Short mmCIF file of C-alpha atoms in Angstrom, two decimals:
data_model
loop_
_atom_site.label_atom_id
_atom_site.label_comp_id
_atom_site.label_asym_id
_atom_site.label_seq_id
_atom_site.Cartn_x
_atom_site.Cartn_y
_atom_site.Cartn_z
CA UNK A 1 -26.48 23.81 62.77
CA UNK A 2 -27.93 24.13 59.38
CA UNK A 3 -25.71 21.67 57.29
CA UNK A 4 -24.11 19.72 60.39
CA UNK A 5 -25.85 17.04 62.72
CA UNK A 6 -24.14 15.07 65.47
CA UNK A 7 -23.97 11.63 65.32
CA UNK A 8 -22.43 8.34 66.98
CA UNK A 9 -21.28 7.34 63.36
CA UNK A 10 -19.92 9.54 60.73
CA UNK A 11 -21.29 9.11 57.25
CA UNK A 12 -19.63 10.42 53.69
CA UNK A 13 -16.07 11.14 53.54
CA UNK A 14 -13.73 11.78 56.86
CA UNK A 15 -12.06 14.90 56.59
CA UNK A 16 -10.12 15.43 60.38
CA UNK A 17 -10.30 15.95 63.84
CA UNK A 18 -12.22 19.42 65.02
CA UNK A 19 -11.62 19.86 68.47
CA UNK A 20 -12.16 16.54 70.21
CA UNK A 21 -14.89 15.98 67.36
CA UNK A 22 -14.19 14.15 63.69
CA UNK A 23 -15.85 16.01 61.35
CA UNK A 24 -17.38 14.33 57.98
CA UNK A 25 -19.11 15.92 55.28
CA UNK A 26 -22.50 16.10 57.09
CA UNK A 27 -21.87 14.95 60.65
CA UNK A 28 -19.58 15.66 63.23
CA UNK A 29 -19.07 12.13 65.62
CA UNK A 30 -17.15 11.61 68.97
CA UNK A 31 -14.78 9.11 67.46
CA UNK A 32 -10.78 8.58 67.05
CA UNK A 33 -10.19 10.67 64.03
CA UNK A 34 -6.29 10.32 63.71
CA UNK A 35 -4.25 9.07 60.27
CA UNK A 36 -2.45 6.13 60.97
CA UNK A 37 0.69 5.81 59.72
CA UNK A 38 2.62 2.22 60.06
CA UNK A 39 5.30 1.87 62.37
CA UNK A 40 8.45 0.97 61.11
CA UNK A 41 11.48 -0.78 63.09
CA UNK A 42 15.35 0.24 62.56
CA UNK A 43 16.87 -1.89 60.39
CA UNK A 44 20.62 -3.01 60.90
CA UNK A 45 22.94 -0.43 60.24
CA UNK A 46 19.89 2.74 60.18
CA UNK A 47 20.84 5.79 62.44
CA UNK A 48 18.80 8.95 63.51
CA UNK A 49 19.26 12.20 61.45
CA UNK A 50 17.88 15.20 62.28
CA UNK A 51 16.57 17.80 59.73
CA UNK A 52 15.60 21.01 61.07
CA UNK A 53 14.70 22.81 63.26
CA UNK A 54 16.55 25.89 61.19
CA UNK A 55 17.71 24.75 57.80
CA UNK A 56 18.07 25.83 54.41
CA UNK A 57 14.82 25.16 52.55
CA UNK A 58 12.45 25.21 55.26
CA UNK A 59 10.64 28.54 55.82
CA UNK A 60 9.45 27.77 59.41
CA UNK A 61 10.82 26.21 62.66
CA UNK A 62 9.86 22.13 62.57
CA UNK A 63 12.43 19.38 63.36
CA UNK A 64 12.40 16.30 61.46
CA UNK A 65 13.87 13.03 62.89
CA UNK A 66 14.60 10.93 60.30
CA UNK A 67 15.41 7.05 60.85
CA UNK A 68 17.18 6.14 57.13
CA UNK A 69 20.12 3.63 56.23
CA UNK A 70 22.29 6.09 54.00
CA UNK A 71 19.71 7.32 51.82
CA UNK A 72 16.48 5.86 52.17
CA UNK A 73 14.01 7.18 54.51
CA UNK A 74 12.73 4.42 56.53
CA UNK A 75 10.97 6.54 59.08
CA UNK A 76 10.36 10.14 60.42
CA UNK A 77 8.87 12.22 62.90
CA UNK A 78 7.98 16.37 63.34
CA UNK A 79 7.86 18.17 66.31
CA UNK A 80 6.65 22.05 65.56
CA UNK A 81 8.16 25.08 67.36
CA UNK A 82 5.50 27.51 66.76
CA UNK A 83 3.21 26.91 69.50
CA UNK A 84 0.60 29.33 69.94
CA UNK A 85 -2.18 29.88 72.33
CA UNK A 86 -4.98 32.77 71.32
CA UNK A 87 -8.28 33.32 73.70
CA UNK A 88 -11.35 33.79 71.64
CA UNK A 89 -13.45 32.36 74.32
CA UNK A 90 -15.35 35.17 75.85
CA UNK A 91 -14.70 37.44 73.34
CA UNK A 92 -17.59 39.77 70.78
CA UNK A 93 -17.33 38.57 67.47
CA UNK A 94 -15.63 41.90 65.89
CA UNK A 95 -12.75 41.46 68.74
CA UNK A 96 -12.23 37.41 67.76
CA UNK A 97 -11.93 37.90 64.10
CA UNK A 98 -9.04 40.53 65.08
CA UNK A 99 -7.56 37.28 65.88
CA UNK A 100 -8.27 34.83 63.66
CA UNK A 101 -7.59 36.83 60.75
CA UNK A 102 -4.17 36.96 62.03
CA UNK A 103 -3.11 32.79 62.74
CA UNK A 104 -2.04 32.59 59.22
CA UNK A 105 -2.02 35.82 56.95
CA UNK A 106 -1.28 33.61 53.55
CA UNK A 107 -5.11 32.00 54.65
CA UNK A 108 -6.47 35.02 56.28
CA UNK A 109 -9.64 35.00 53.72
CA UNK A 110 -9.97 31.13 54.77
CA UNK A 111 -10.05 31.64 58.18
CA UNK A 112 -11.85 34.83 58.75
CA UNK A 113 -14.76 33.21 56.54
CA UNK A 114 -15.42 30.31 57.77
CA UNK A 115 -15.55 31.68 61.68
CA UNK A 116 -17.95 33.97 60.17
CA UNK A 117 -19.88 31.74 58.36
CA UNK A 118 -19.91 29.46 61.35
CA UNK A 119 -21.41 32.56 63.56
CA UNK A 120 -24.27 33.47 60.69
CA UNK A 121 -25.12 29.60 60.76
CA UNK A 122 -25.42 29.61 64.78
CA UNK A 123 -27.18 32.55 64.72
CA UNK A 124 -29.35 32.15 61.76
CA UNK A 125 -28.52 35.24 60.22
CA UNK A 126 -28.97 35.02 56.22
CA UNK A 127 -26.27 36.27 54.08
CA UNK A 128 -27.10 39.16 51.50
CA UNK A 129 -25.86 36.61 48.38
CA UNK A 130 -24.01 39.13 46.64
CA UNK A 131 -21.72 39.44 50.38
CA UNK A 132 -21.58 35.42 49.43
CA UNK A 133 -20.06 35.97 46.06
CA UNK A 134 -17.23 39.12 47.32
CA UNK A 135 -16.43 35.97 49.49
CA UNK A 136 -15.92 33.24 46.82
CA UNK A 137 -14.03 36.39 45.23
CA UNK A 138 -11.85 36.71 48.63
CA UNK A 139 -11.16 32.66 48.57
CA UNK A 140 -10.26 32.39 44.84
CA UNK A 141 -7.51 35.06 44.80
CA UNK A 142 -6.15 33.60 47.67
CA UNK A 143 -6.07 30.01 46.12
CA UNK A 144 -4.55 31.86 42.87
CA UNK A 145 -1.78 33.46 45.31
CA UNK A 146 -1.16 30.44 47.58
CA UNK A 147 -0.55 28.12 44.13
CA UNK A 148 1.80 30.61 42.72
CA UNK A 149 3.45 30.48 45.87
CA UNK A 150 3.86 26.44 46.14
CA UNK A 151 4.67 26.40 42.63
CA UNK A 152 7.48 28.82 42.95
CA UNK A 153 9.13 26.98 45.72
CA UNK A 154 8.64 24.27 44.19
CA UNK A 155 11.05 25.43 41.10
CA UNK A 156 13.23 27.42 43.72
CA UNK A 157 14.49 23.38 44.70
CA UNK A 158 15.06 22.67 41.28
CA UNK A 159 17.37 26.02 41.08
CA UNK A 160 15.06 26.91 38.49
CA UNK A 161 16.01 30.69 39.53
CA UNK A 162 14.34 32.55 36.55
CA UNK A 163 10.29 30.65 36.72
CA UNK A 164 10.82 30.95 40.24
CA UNK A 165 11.04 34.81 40.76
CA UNK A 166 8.74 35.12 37.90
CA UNK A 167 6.07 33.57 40.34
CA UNK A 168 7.25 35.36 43.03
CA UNK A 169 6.59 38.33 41.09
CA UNK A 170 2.89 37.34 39.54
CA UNK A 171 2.68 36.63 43.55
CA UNK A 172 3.54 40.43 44.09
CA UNK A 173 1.37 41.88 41.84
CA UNK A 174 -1.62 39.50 43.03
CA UNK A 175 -0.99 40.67 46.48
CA UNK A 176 -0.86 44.65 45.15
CA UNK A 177 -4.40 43.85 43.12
CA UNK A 178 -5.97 42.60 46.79
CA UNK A 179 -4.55 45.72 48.81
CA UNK A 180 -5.85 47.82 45.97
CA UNK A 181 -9.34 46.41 46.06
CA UNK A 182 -9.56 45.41 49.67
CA UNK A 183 -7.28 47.90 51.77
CA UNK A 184 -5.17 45.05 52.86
CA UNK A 185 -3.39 42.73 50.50
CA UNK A 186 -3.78 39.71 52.90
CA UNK A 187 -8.07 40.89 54.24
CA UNK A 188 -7.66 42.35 57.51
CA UNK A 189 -10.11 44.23 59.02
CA UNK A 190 -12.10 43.68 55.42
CA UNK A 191 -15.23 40.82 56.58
CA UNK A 192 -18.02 41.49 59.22
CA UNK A 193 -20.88 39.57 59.82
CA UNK A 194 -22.75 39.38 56.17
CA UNK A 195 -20.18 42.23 54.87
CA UNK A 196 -17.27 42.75 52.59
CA UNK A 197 -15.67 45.74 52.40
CA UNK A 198 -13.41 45.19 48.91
CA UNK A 199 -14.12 47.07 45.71
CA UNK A 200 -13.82 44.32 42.93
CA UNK A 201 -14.65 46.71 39.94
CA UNK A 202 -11.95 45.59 37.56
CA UNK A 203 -10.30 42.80 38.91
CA UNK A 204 -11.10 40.33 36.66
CA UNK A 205 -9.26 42.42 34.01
CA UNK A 206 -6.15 42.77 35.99
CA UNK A 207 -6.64 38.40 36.93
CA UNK A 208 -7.03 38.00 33.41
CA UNK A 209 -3.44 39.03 32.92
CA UNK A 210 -1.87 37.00 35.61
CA UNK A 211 -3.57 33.46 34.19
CA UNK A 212 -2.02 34.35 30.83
CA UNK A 213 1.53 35.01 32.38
CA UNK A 214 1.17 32.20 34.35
CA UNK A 215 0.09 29.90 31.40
CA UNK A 216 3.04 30.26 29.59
CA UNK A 217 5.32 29.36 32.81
CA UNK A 218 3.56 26.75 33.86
CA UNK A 219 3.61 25.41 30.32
CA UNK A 220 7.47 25.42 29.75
CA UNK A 221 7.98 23.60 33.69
CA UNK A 222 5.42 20.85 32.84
CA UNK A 223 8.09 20.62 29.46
CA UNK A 224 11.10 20.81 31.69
CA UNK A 225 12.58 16.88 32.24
CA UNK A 226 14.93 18.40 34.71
CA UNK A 227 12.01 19.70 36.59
CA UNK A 228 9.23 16.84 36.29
CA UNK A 229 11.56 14.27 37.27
CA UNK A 230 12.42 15.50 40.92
CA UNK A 231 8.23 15.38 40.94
CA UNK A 232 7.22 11.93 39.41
CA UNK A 233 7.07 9.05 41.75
CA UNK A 234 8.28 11.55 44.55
CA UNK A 235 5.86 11.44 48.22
CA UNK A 236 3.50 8.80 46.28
CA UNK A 237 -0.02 8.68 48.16
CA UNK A 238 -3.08 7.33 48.05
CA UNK A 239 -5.15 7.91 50.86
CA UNK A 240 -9.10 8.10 51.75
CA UNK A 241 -8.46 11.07 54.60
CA UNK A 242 -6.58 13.00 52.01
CA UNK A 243 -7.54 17.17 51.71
CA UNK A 244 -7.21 19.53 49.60
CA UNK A 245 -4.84 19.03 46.63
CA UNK A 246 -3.24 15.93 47.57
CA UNK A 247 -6.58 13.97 47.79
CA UNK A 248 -7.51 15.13 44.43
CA UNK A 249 -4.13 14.61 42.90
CA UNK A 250 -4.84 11.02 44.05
CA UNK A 251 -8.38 10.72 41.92
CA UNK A 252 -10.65 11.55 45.09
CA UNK A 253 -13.00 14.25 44.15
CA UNK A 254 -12.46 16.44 47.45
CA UNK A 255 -13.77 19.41 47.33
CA UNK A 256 -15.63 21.70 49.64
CA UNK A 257 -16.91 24.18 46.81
CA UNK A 258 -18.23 21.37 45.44
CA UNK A 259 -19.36 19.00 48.60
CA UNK A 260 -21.14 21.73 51.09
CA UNK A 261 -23.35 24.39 50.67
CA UNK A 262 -22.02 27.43 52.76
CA UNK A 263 -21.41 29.47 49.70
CA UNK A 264 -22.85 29.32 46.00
CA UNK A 265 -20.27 27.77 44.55
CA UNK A 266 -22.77 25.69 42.73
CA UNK A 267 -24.30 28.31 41.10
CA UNK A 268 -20.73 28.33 38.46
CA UNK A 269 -20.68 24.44 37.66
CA UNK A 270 -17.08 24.29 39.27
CA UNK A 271 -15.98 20.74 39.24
CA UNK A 272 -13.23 19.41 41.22
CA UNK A 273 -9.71 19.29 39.80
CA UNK A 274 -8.77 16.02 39.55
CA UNK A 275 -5.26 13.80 38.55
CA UNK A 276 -4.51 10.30 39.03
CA UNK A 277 -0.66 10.15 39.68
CA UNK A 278 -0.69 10.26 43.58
CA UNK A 279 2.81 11.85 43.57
CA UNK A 280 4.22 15.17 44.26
CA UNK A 281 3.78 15.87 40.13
CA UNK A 282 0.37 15.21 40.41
CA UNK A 283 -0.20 17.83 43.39
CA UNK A 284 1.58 20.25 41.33
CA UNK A 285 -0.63 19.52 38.40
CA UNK A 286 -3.66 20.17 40.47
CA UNK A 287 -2.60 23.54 41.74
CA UNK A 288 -1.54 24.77 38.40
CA UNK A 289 -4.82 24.12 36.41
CA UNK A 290 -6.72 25.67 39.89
CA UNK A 291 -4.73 28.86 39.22
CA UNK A 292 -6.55 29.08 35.79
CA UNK A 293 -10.17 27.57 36.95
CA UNK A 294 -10.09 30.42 39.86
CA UNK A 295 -8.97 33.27 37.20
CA UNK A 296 -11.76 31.91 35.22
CA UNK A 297 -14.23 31.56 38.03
CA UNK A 298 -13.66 35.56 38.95
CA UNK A 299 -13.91 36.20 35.99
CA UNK A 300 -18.08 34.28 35.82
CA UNK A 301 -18.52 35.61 39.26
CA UNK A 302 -17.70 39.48 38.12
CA UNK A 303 -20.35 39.35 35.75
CA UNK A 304 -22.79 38.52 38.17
CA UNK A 305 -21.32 40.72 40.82
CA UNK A 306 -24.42 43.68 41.63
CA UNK A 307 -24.54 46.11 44.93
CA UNK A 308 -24.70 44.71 48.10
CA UNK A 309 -28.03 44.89 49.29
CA UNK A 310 -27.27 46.21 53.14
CA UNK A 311 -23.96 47.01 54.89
CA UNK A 312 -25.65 47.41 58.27
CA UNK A 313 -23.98 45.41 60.71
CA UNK A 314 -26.53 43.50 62.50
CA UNK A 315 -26.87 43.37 65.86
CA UNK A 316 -25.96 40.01 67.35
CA UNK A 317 -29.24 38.33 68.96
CA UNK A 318 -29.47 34.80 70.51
CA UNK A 319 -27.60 31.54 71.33
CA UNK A 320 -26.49 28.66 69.42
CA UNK A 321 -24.24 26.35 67.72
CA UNK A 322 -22.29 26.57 64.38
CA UNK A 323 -19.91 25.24 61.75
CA UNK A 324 -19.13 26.25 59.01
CA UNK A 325 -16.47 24.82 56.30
CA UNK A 326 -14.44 26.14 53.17
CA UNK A 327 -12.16 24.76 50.97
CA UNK A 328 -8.85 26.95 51.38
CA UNK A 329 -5.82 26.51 48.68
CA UNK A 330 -4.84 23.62 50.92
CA UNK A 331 -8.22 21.99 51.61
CA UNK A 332 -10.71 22.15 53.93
CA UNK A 333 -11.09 24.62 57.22
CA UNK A 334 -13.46 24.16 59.27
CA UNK A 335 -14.81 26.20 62.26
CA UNK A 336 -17.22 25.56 65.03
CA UNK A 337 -18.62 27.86 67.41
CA UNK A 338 -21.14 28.04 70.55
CA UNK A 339 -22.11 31.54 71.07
CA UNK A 340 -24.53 33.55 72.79
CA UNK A 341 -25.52 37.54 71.72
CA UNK A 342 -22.54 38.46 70.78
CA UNK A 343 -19.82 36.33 72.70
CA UNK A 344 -18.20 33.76 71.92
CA UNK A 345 -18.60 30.87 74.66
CA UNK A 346 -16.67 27.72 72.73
CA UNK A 347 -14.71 27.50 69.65
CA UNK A 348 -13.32 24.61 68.23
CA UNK A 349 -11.36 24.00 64.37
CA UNK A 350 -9.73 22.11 61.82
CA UNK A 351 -6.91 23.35 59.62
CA UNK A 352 -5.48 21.52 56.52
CA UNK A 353 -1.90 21.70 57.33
CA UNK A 354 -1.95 19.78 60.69
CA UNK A 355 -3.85 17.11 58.16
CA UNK A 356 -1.24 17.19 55.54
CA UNK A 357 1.65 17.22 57.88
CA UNK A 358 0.09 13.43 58.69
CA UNK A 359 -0.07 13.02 54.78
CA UNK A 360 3.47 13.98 54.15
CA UNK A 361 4.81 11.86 57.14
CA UNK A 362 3.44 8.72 55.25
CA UNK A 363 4.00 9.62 51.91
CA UNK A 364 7.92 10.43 52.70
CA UNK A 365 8.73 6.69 53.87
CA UNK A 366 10.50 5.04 51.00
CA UNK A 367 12.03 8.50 49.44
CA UNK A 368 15.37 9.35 49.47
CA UNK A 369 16.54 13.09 50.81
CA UNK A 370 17.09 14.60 47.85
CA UNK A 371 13.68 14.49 47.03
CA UNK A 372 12.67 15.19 50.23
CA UNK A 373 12.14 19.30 49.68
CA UNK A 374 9.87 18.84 46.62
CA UNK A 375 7.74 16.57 48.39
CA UNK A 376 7.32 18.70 51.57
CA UNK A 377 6.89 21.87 49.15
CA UNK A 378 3.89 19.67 47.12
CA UNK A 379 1.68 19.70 50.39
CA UNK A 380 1.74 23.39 51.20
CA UNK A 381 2.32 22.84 54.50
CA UNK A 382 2.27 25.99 57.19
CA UNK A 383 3.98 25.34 60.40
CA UNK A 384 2.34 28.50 61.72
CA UNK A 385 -1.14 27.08 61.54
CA UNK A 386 0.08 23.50 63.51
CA UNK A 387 0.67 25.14 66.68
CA UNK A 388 -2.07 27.13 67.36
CA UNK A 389 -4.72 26.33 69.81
CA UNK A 390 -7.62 28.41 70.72
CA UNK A 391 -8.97 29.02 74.43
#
């Protein structure tokens, strides 16, 4: 594994579990790699109440058993109803990624890249660097859509009907600008091994006018008191294991772009986004300004963007082990693969919404209901990803 090594003790930051692995920045180790969240006993007169598993405001099927005294939410629990089991294990690479581009269509560039990425690294294949960028492409418009998206449900529980569809329908046209370029507006069938098939020529134009829309929108919530104030002081974290968004809305510079090497991110000078509030405003804060560092990113990248050298799919040669991980809008995915010629023997992964669901759990102790659904919202949680495993 090119950027990996296994060790007895991980060193840098922790990011989750991968299989029955924890995987750090550089290292992958054999130890516990759970977040720990306190225990807390019933206090006199607290009672059970149970949110879910079908109930307005949640998009997908999880239960949540709530231990509160009235109001206050002294303790909770999630149990996910969207189990999932997917073979990939014996598969050809070309047959998996049928698959895995498939778990979660929102994160279909996220997933599909990374297993690739993790193939390329087992098999020491080296990627044609203007395939690399078309990737970085692929992840940034789906950070841009997966932002609007939070953002807008986020307003939709402040019954802030007219900035919500407004997103919804800069989330419409982002998703027509990716079927136009790509075939597909959420990537199927679009990534091989060291390929892209997506016709950029354009886009950045077309981006350009979706940041400015979204400027304006974003300006006049972050002006809204009736808005910021179901955010501030809402799902308050601060936590070392923290991903994606709500580890850098919480001043930790977490960032896969910016911490591995899998694509040339580092060839733009991105830096990570970060805020110091810790709170469900502060996770909202990070995925707004993303939405205009990506459209400005595309925009860098499209001027660099030349004709990919080769679209010859190689043939698959070999044996051997890789991971590979990318920062997706809700923090890092990771994949890891054993594989010999062109089957895939083991896979293992990580995705950043069983991670977050453990961040939301301990942030939501303390809070009262009503602020419950603009916490959850914050962490861009997808239930769909939780339940999968892969055999």
């Amino acid at each position: 594994m090119k950027y990996y090594k296994w060790s007895d003790r991980g060193k840098g930051r922790k990011i989750g579990r991968l299989g029955k692995y924890c995987l750090y920045e550089r290292e992958v180790t054999e130890e516990t790699c759970e977040i720990e969240r306190t225990k807390r006993e019933k206090t006199y007169g607290s009672f059970k109440f149970v949110y879910g598993p079908s109930a307005g405001g949640l998009l997908e099927s999880i239960k949540f058993d709530i231990i509160t005294d009235g109001e206050r939410i002294l303790d909770i629990n999630a149990t996910s109803f969207k189990d999932r089991v997917i073979k990939i294990r014996g598969l050809n690479v070309n047959d998996a990624l049928l698959r895995i581009e498939r778990i979660n269509a929102p994160f279909s560039a996220s997933h599909t890249l990374s297993f690739l990425l993790s193939v390329e690294d087992a098999l020491n294949i080296d990627q044609d660097y203007q395939v690399q960028l078309r990737r970085i492409i692929q992840l940034e418009l789906e950070r841009i859509r997966n932002h609007l998206f939070v953002i807008s449900r986020l307003t939709e529980m402040a019954s802030l009907s007219v900035p919500a569809y407004e997103l919804l329908s800069l989330v419409e046209e982002l998703n027509r600008i990716i079927g136009n370029a790509c075939g597909h507006r959420y990537f199927f069938g679009v990534n091989q091994i060291n390929d892209v098939k997506c016709n950029f020529e354009g886009i950045d134009k077309r981006i350009e006018k979706i940041q400015k829309m979204f400027e304006t929108i974003f300006e006049g919530l972050i002006e809204s008191r009736i808005f910021i104030d179901r955010l501030q002081s809402n799902g308050k974290l601060k936590d070392e294991n923290s991903i994606g968004p709500s580890a850098r809305a919480s001043g930790f510079p977490y960032d896969a772009r910016v911490d591995s090497n899998f694509l040339p991110y580092k060839d733009f000078n991105i830096n990570a986004v970060i805020r110091e509030e810790g709170d469900a405003f502060g996770r909202f804060l990070v995925r707004g300004y993303e939405i205009l560092q990506s459209s400005m990113l595309i925009k860098d990248i499209m001027n660099n963007l030349r004709g990919i050298s080769s679209v010859e799919s190689p043939k698959l040669r070999g044996e051997g082990e890789g991971l590979a991980r990318v920062e997706s809008s809700s923090g890092d995915l990771a994949y890891y693969v054993k594989i010999n010629d062109d089957i895939i023997e083991e896979i293992l992964f990580l995705y950043p919404s069983s991670i977050n669901l453990n961040l939301f759990l301990k942030s939501v102790v303390g809070t009262i209901f009503t602020d419950f659904p603009f916490n959850w919202e914050s962490f861009g949680i997808w239930i769909s990803e939780i339940g999968v495993r892969l055999v």
